[in-house]
Coordinates of N, CA and C in Angstrom, one line a residue:
M240 N 99.4 -15.9 2.0 CA 99.1 -16.6 3.3 C 98.4 -15.6 4.2
S241 N 97.3 -16.0 4.8 CA 96.5 -15.1 5.6 C 97.1 -15.0 7.0
D242 N 96.9 -13.8 7.6 CA 97.3 -13.6 9.0 C 96.2 -13.7 9.9
S243 N 95.4 -14.8 9.7 CA 94.3 -15.0 10.6 C 94.6 -16.3 11.5
G244 N 94.1 -16.2 12.7 CA 94.3 -17.4 13.6 C 93.0 -18.0 13.8
E245 N 92.8 -18.6 15.0 CA 91.5 -19.2 15.3 C 90.3 -18.3 15.0
G246 N 89.3 -18.8 14.4 CA 88.1 -18.1 14.3 C 88.2 -16.9 13.3
G247 N 89.3 -16.9 12.5 CA 89.5 -15.8 11.6 C 90.0 -14.5 12.2
T248 N 90.5 -14.5 13.4 CA 91.1 -13.3 14.0 C 92.4 -13.0 13.4
T249 N 92.6 -11.7 13.0 CA 93.9 -11.4 12.4 C 94.9 -11.0 13.6
G250 N 96.2 -11.0 13.2 CA 97.2 -10.6 14.2 C 96.9 -9.2 14.7
N251 N 96.5 -8.3 13.8 CA 96.2 -6.9 14.2 C 95.1 -6.8 15.2
E252 N 94.0 -7.6 15.0 CA 92.9 -7.7 15.9 C 93.3 -8.2 17.3
R253 N 94.2 -9.3 17.3 CA 94.7 -9.8 18.5 C 95.5 -8.8 19.3
N254 N 96.3 -8.0 18.6 CA 97.1 -7.0 19.2 C 96.3 -5.9 19.8
R255 N 95.3 -5.5 19.0 CA 94.3 -4.4 19.6 C 93.6 -4.9 20.8
E256 N 93.2 -6.2 20.8 CA 92.5 -6.7 22.0 C 93.4 -6.8 23.1
W257 N 94.7 -7.3 22.9 CA 95.7 -7.4 23.9 C 95.9 -6.0 24.6
Y258 N 96.1 -5.0 23.8 CA 96.4 -3.6 24.3 C 95.2 -3.1 25.0
R259 N 94.0 -3.3 24.5 CA 92.8 -2.9 25.2 C 92.6 -3.5 26.6
K260 N 92.9 -4.8 26.7 CA 92.8 -5.4 28.0 C 93.9 -4.9 28.9
L261 N 95.1 -4.7 28.4 CA 96.2 -4.2 29.2 C 95.8 -2.8 29.8
V262 N 95.2 -1.9 29.0 CA 94.8 -0.6 29.6 C 93.7 -0.7 30.5
E263 N 92.7 -1.6 30.2 CA 91.5 -1.7 31.0 C 91.7 -2.3 32.3
E264 N 92.7 -3.2 32.4 CA 93.0 -3.9 33.7 C 94.1 -3.2 34.5
A265 N 94.7 -2.2 34.0 CA 95.8 -1.5 34.7 C 95.2 -0.8 36.0
N266 N 96.0 -0.6 37.0 CA 95.6 0.0 38.2 C 95.7 1.6 38.1
D267 N 96.5 2.1 37.1 CA 96.6 3.5 36.9 C 95.4 3.9 36.0
I268 N 95.0 5.2 36.1 CA 94.0 5.7 35.2 C 94.6 6.3 34.0
T269 N 94.2 5.9 32.9 CA 94.7 6.5 31.6 C 93.5 7.4 31.1
V270 N 93.9 8.6 30.7 CA 92.9 9.6 30.2 C 93.5 10.2 29.0
V271 N 92.6 10.6 28.0 CA 93.0 11.4 26.9 C 92.2 12.6 27.0
V272 N 92.9 13.8 27.0 CA 92.3 15.1 27.1 C 92.5 15.8 25.7
A273 N 91.3 16.3 25.2 CA 91.3 17.0 23.9 C 92.0 18.4 24.2
S274 N 92.4 19.0 23.1 CA 93.0 20.3 23.2 C 92.2 21.4 23.9
D275 N 90.8 21.2 23.9 CA 90.0 22.2 24.6 C 89.7 21.8 26.0
G276 N 90.4 20.7 26.5 CA 90.2 20.3 27.9 C 89.1 19.2 28.1
T277 N 88.5 18.8 27.1 CA 87.4 17.8 27.2 C 88.0 16.4 27.4
L278 N 87.5 15.6 28.3 CA 87.9 14.3 28.4 C 87.4 13.4 27.3
M279 N 88.3 12.8 26.5 CA 87.9 12.0 25.3 C 87.8 10.5 25.7
Y280 N 88.7 10.1 26.6 CA 88.8 8.7 27.0 C 89.2 8.7 28.4
V281 N 88.6 7.7 29.2 CA 88.9 7.5 30.6 C 88.9 6.0 30.8
S282 N 90.0 5.4 31.3 CA 90.1 4.0 31.4 C 89.2 3.5 32.6
P283 N 88.8 2.2 32.6 CA 88.0 1.7 33.7 C 88.6 1.8 35.1
A284 N 89.9 2.0 35.2 CA 90.5 2.1 36.6 C 90.0 3.3 37.3
V285 N 89.4 4.2 36.6 CA 88.8 5.4 37.3 C 87.7 5.0 38.3
E286 N 87.0 3.9 38.0 CA 86.0 3.5 38.9 C 86.5 2.9 40.2
R287 N 87.6 2.2 40.1 CA 88.3 1.6 41.3 C 88.9 2.7 42.2
L288 N 89.5 3.7 41.5 CA 90.3 4.7 42.2 C 89.5 6.0 42.6
L289 N 88.6 6.4 41.8 CA 87.8 7.6 42.0 C 86.3 7.5 42.2
G290 N 85.8 6.3 41.8 CA 84.4 6.0 42.0 C 83.5 6.5 40.9
Y291 N 84.1 7.0 39.8 CA 83.3 7.4 38.6 C 83.3 6.3 37.6
T292 N 82.3 6.2 36.8 CA 82.5 5.3 35.6 C 83.1 6.2 34.5
P293 N 83.7 5.6 33.5 CA 84.2 6.4 32.4 C 83.2 7.2 31.7
S294 N 82.0 6.7 31.6 CA 80.9 7.5 30.9 C 80.5 8.7 31.8
D295 N 80.7 8.7 33.1 CA 80.5 9.9 34.0 C 81.3 11.0 33.6
L296 N 82.5 10.7 33.1 CA 83.6 11.8 32.8 C 83.7 12.2 31.4
I297 N 83.6 11.2 30.5 CA 83.8 11.5 29.1 C 82.9 12.6 28.6
G298 N 83.5 13.6 27.9 CA 82.8 14.7 27.4 C 82.8 15.9 28.3
N299 N 83.2 15.7 29.6 CA 83.3 16.8 30.5 C 84.7 17.5 30.5
D300 N 84.8 18.7 31.0 CA 86.0 19.5 31.1 C 86.8 18.9 32.3
W301 N 88.1 18.6 32.2 CA 88.9 18.0 33.2 C 88.9 18.9 34.5
R302 N 88.9 20.3 34.3 CA 89.0 21.2 35.4 C 87.9 21.1 36.4
K303 N 86.8 20.5 36.0 CA 85.7 20.3 37.0 C 86.0 19.4 38.1
Y304 N 87.1 18.5 38.0 CA 87.4 17.5 39.0 C 88.7 17.8 39.7
I305 N 89.4 19.0 39.4 CA 90.6 19.3 40.0 C 90.5 20.3 41.1
H306 N 91.2 20.1 42.2 CA 91.2 21.0 43.3 C 91.5 22.4 42.8
P307 N 90.8 23.5 43.3 CA 91.0 24.8 42.8 C 92.4 25.3 42.9
E308 N 93.1 24.9 44.0 CA 94.5 25.3 44.2 C 95.5 24.7 43.3
D309 N 95.1 23.6 42.6 CA 96.0 22.9 41.7 C 95.6 23.1 40.2
S310 N 94.5 23.7 40.0 CA 94.0 23.8 38.6 C 95.0 24.6 37.7
D311 N 95.5 25.8 38.2 CA 96.3 26.6 37.4 C 97.6 25.9 37.0
A312 N 98.2 25.2 38.0 CA 99.5 24.5 37.7 C 99.3 23.4 36.6
L313 N 98.2 22.7 36.8 CA 97.9 21.6 35.8 C 97.6 22.2 34.5
F314 N 96.8 23.3 34.4 CA 96.5 24.0 33.2 C 97.8 24.4 32.5
N315 N 98.8 25.0 33.2 CA 100.0 25.4 32.7 C 100.8 24.3 32.0
V316 N 100.8 23.1 32.7 CA 101.5 21.9 32.1 C 100.8 21.5 30.8
I317 N 99.5 21.4 30.8 CA 98.8 21.0 29.6 C 99.0 22.0 28.5
D318 N 99.0 23.3 28.8 CA 99.3 24.4 27.9 C 100.7 24.2 27.3
A319 N 101.6 23.9 28.1 CA 103.0 23.7 27.7 C 103.1 22.6 26.7
L320 N 102.3 21.5 27.0 CA 102.4 20.3 26.1 C 101.8 20.6 24.7
R321 N 100.9 21.6 24.7 CA 100.3 22.0 23.4 C 101.4 22.6 22.5
T322 N 102.3 23.3 23.1 CA 103.4 24.0 22.3 C 104.6 23.2 22.2
S323 N 104.9 22.2 23.1 CA 106.1 21.3 23.0 C 105.6 19.9 23.0
P324 N 105.1 19.4 21.9 CA 104.4 18.1 21.8 C 105.4 16.9 22.1
S325 N 106.7 17.1 21.9 CA 107.5 16.0 22.1 C 107.9 15.7 23.5
S326 N 107.7 16.6 24.4 CA 108.1 16.5 25.8 C 107.0 15.7 26.6
A327 N 107.5 15.2 27.7 CA 106.5 14.6 28.7 C 106.7 15.4 30.0
E328 N 105.6 15.6 30.7 CA 105.6 16.4 31.9 C 104.9 15.5 33.0
T329 N 105.4 15.7 34.2 CA 104.8 15.0 35.4 C 104.4 16.1 36.4
V330 N 103.2 15.9 36.9 CA 102.7 16.9 37.9 C 101.8 16.2 38.9
E331 N 101.8 16.7 40.2 CA 101.0 16.2 41.2 C 99.8 17.1 41.5
F332 N 98.6 16.6 41.7 CA 97.5 17.4 41.9 C 96.4 16.6 42.7
R333 N 95.5 17.4 43.3 CA 94.3 16.8 44.0 C 93.2 16.7 43.0
C334 N 92.5 15.5 43.1 CA 91.3 15.3 42.2 C 90.2 14.9 43.1
R335 N 89.0 15.3 42.8 CA 87.8 15.0 43.5 C 87.2 13.7 43.2
R336 N 87.0 12.8 44.2 CA 86.4 11.5 44.0 C 84.9 11.7 43.8
A337 N 84.2 10.7 43.4 CA 82.8 10.7 43.2 C 82.1 11.0 44.6
D338 N 82.7 10.6 45.7 CA 82.0 10.8 47.0 C 82.3 12.2 47.6
G339 N 83.0 13.0 46.8 CA 83.3 14.4 47.2 C 84.6 14.6 47.9
T340 N 85.3 13.5 48.3 CA 86.6 13.6 49.0 C 87.7 13.9 47.9
W341 N 88.9 14.3 48.4 CA 90.0 14.6 47.5 C 91.1 13.5 47.7
C342 N 91.7 13.2 46.6 CA 92.9 12.3 46.6 C 94.0 13.0 45.8
W343 N 95.2 12.5 46.0 CA 96.3 13.1 45.3 C 96.6 12.1 44.1
L344 N 96.9 12.7 42.9 CA 97.3 11.9 41.8 C 98.6 12.5 41.3
E345 N 99.4 11.6 40.8 CA 100.6 12.0 40.0 C 100.3 11.6 38.6
A346 N 100.4 12.6 37.7 CA 100.1 12.4 36.3 C 101.3 12.7 35.4
T347 N 101.5 11.7 34.5 CA 102.6 11.9 33.5 C 101.8 12.1 32.2
M348 N 102.2 13.2 31.5 CA 101.4 13.6 30.3 C 102.3 13.7 29.1
R349 N 101.8 13.3 28.0 CA 102.5 13.5 26.7 C 101.5 13.9 25.7
S350 N 101.8 14.9 24.9 CA 101.0 15.3 23.8 C 101.0 14.4 22.7
R351 N 99.8 14.0 22.2 CA 99.6 13.2 21.0 C 98.6 13.9 20.2
L352 N 98.6 15.2 20.2 CA 97.6 16.0 19.5 C 97.8 15.9 18.0
D353 N 99.0 15.6 17.5 CA 99.3 15.6 16.1 C 99.2 14.2 15.4
D354 N 98.7 13.2 16.1 CA 98.6 11.9 15.5 C 97.2 11.3 15.7
D355 N 97.1 10.0 15.6 CA 95.7 9.3 15.6 C 95.0 9.5 17.0
I356 N 95.8 9.7 18.0 CA 95.2 9.9 19.4 C 94.4 11.2 19.4
G357 N 95.0 12.3 18.9 CA 94.4 13.6 18.8 C 94.1 14.2 20.2
G358 N 94.9 13.9 21.2 CA 94.8 14.5 22.5 C 96.1 14.4 23.3
I359 N 96.0 14.7 24.5 CA 97.1 14.6 25.5 C 96.8 13.3 26.3
I360 N 97.7 12.4 26.3 CA 97.6 11.2 27.1 C 98.1 11.5 28.5
V361 N 97.3 11.1 29.5 CA 97.6 11.4 30.9 C 97.5 10.1 31.6
N362 N 98.6 9.6 32.2 CA 98.6 8.4 33.0 C 98.7 8.9 34.5
N363 N 97.7 8.5 35.3 CA 97.5 8.9 36.6 C 97.7 7.8 37.6
R364 N 98.4 8.0 38.7 CA 98.5 7.0 39.7 C 98.2 7.7 41.1
D365 N 97.5 7.0 41.9 CA 97.1 7.5 43.2 C 98.4 7.6 44.2
I366 N 98.6 8.8 44.7 CA 99.8 9.0 45.6 C 99.3 9.5 46.9
T367 N 98.0 9.3 47.2 CA 97.4 9.9 48.4 C 98.2 9.4 49.7
E368 N 98.4 8.2 49.8 CA 99.1 7.7 51.0 C 100.5 8.3 51.1
R369 N 101.2 8.4 50.0 CA 102.6 9.0 50.1 C 102.5 10.5 50.5
K370 N 101.5 11.2 50.0 CA 101.4 12.6 50.4 C 101.0 12.7 51.9
E371 N 100.1 11.8 52.4 CA 99.8 11.9 53.8 C 101.0 11.6 54.7
R372 N 101.8 10.6 54.3 CA 103.1 10.3 55.0 C 104.0 11.5 55.0
E373 N 104.1 12.2 53.9 CA 105.0 13.4 53.8 C 104.5 14.5 54.7
T374 N 103.2 14.7 54.8 CA 102.6 15.7 55.6 C 102.9 15.3 57.1
E375 N 102.7 14.0 57.4 CA 103.0 13.6 58.8 C 104.4 13.8 59.2
L376 N 105.3 13.5 58.3 CA 106.7 13.6 58.5 C 107.1 15.1 58.8
Q377 N 106.5 16.0 57.9 CA 106.8 17.4 58.1 C 106.3 17.9 59.4
T378 N 105.1 17.5 59.8 CA 104.5 17.9 61.1 C 105.4 17.4 62.2
T379 N 105.9 16.2 62.2 CA 106.8 15.6 63.2 C 108.1 16.4 63.3
K380 N 108.6 16.8 62.1 CA 109.9 17.6 62.1 C 109.6 18.9 62.8
E381 N 108.5 19.6 62.4 CA 108.2 20.9 63.0 C 108.0 20.8 64.5
R382 N 107.4 19.8 65.0 CA 107.2 19.6 66.4 C 108.5 19.3 67.1
M383 N 109.3 18.5 66.6 CA 110.6 18.2 67.1 C 111.5 19.5 67.2
K384 N 111.4 20.3 66.2 CA 112.2 21.5 66.2 C 111.7 22.5 67.2
M385 N 110.4 22.6 67.4 CA 109.8 23.5 68.4 C 110.2 23.0 69.8
A386 N 110.1 21.7 70.0 CA 110.4 21.1 71.3 C 111.9 21.3 71.7
L387 N 112.8 21.1 70.7 CA 114.2 21.4 71.0 C 114.5 22.9 71.2
E388 N 113.9 23.7 70.5 CA 114.1 25.2 70.7 C 113.5 25.6 72.0
G389 N 112.3 25.1 72.4 CA 111.7 25.4 73.6 C 112.5 24.9 74.8
A390 N 113.2 23.8 74.7 CA 114.0 23.3 75.8 C 115.4 23.8 75.7
N391 N 115.7 24.6 74.7 CA 117.0 25.2 74.5 C 118.1 24.1 74.4
L392 N 117.7 23.1 73.6 CA 118.7 22.0 73.3 C 119.2 22.0 71.9
G393 N 120.5 21.7 71.8 CA 121.1 21.5 70.5 C 121.1 20.1 70.1
V394 N 121.3 19.9 68.8 CA 121.4 18.5 68.3 C 122.6 18.3 67.4
W395 N 123.2 17.1 67.6 CA 124.4 16.8 66.8 C 124.2 15.4 66.2
D396 N 124.8 15.1 65.1 CA 124.8 13.8 64.5 C 126.3 13.4 64.2
W397 N 126.6 12.2 64.5 CA 128.0 11.7 64.2 C 127.8 10.5 63.2
D398 N 128.4 10.6 62.0 CA 128.5 9.6 61.1 C 129.7 8.8 61.3
M399 N 129.5 7.6 62.0 CA 130.7 6.8 62.4 C 131.5 6.3 61.2
E400 N 130.9 6.1 60.1 CA 131.7 5.6 58.9 C 132.6 6.7 58.4
T401 N 132.2 7.9 58.3 CA 133.0 9.0 57.8 C 133.6 9.8 58.8
D402 N 133.2 9.6 60.1 CA 133.7 10.4 61.2 C 133.3 11.8 61.1
E403 N 132.3 12.1 60.4 CA 131.8 13.5 60.2 C 130.8 13.8 61.3
V404 N 130.9 15.0 61.9 CA 130.0 15.4 62.9 C 129.2 16.6 62.4
R405 N 127.9 16.6 62.5 CA 127.1 17.8 62.1 C 126.4 18.3 63.4
R406 N 126.4 19.6 63.5 CA 125.7 20.2 64.7 C 124.7 21.2 64.1
D407 N 123.6 21.3 64.8 CA 122.6 22.3 64.4 C 123.1 23.7 64.9
E408 N 122.4 24.7 64.5 CA 122.9 26.1 64.8 C 122.9 26.4 66.3
L409 N 121.9 25.9 67.0 CA 121.8 26.2 68.4 C 123.0 25.6 69.2
L410 N 123.3 24.3 68.9 CA 124.5 23.6 69.5 C 125.8 24.3 69.2
T411 N 125.9 24.7 67.9 CA 127.1 25.4 67.5 C 127.3 26.7 68.3
E412 N 126.2 27.5 68.5 CA 126.3 28.7 69.3 C 126.6 28.3 70.8
M413 N 125.9 27.3 71.3 CA 126.1 26.9 72.7 C 127.6 26.5 73.0
L414 N 128.2 25.9 72.0 CA 129.6 25.5 72.2 C 130.6 26.6 71.8
E415 N 130.0 27.7 71.4 CA 130.8 28.9 70.9 C 131.7 28.6 69.7
Y416 N 131.2 27.7 68.8 CA 131.8 27.5 67.6 C 131.3 28.4 66.5
T417 N 132.0 28.5 65.4 CA 131.5 29.2 64.3 C 131.0 28.2 63.2
S418 N 130.2 28.7 62.3 CA 129.7 27.8 61.3 C 130.8 27.2 60.4

């Protein structure tokens, strides 16, 4: 019995087409990096997120697109995957868009150097908004701390459910308590 459906398409061909569409329509960027750092495959999502076409990137060294401050950390993760192929690693880094601006990506990587893939699979998602919010929150915390210190004010929190009271160091000193 033949495993062909309509128009003579086999089950394997349907599966390959299904997986291809799944990767091509995903919002995350899937990349395959060769052991020498060359980009072997880049999914079409790169155009939506970074403004490059896959052909703009394939054949280039990945380091060309990574922020200089993040390149060493990313290189170390990729290097570790070469020696520990069974592990998966996640790292955050800045990547240059086609327009020259930077965005933050979170990449989960797994080595597939020893099988049909022949490279390291990297799934990237854009975390720029989250990183911007984290930076804003940190700035707000620092400003609040400076304002409280400048006004010589202490802060306390009371958890009404547990009846636990927490005081900052300044309030503790003002009330002549010990830590």
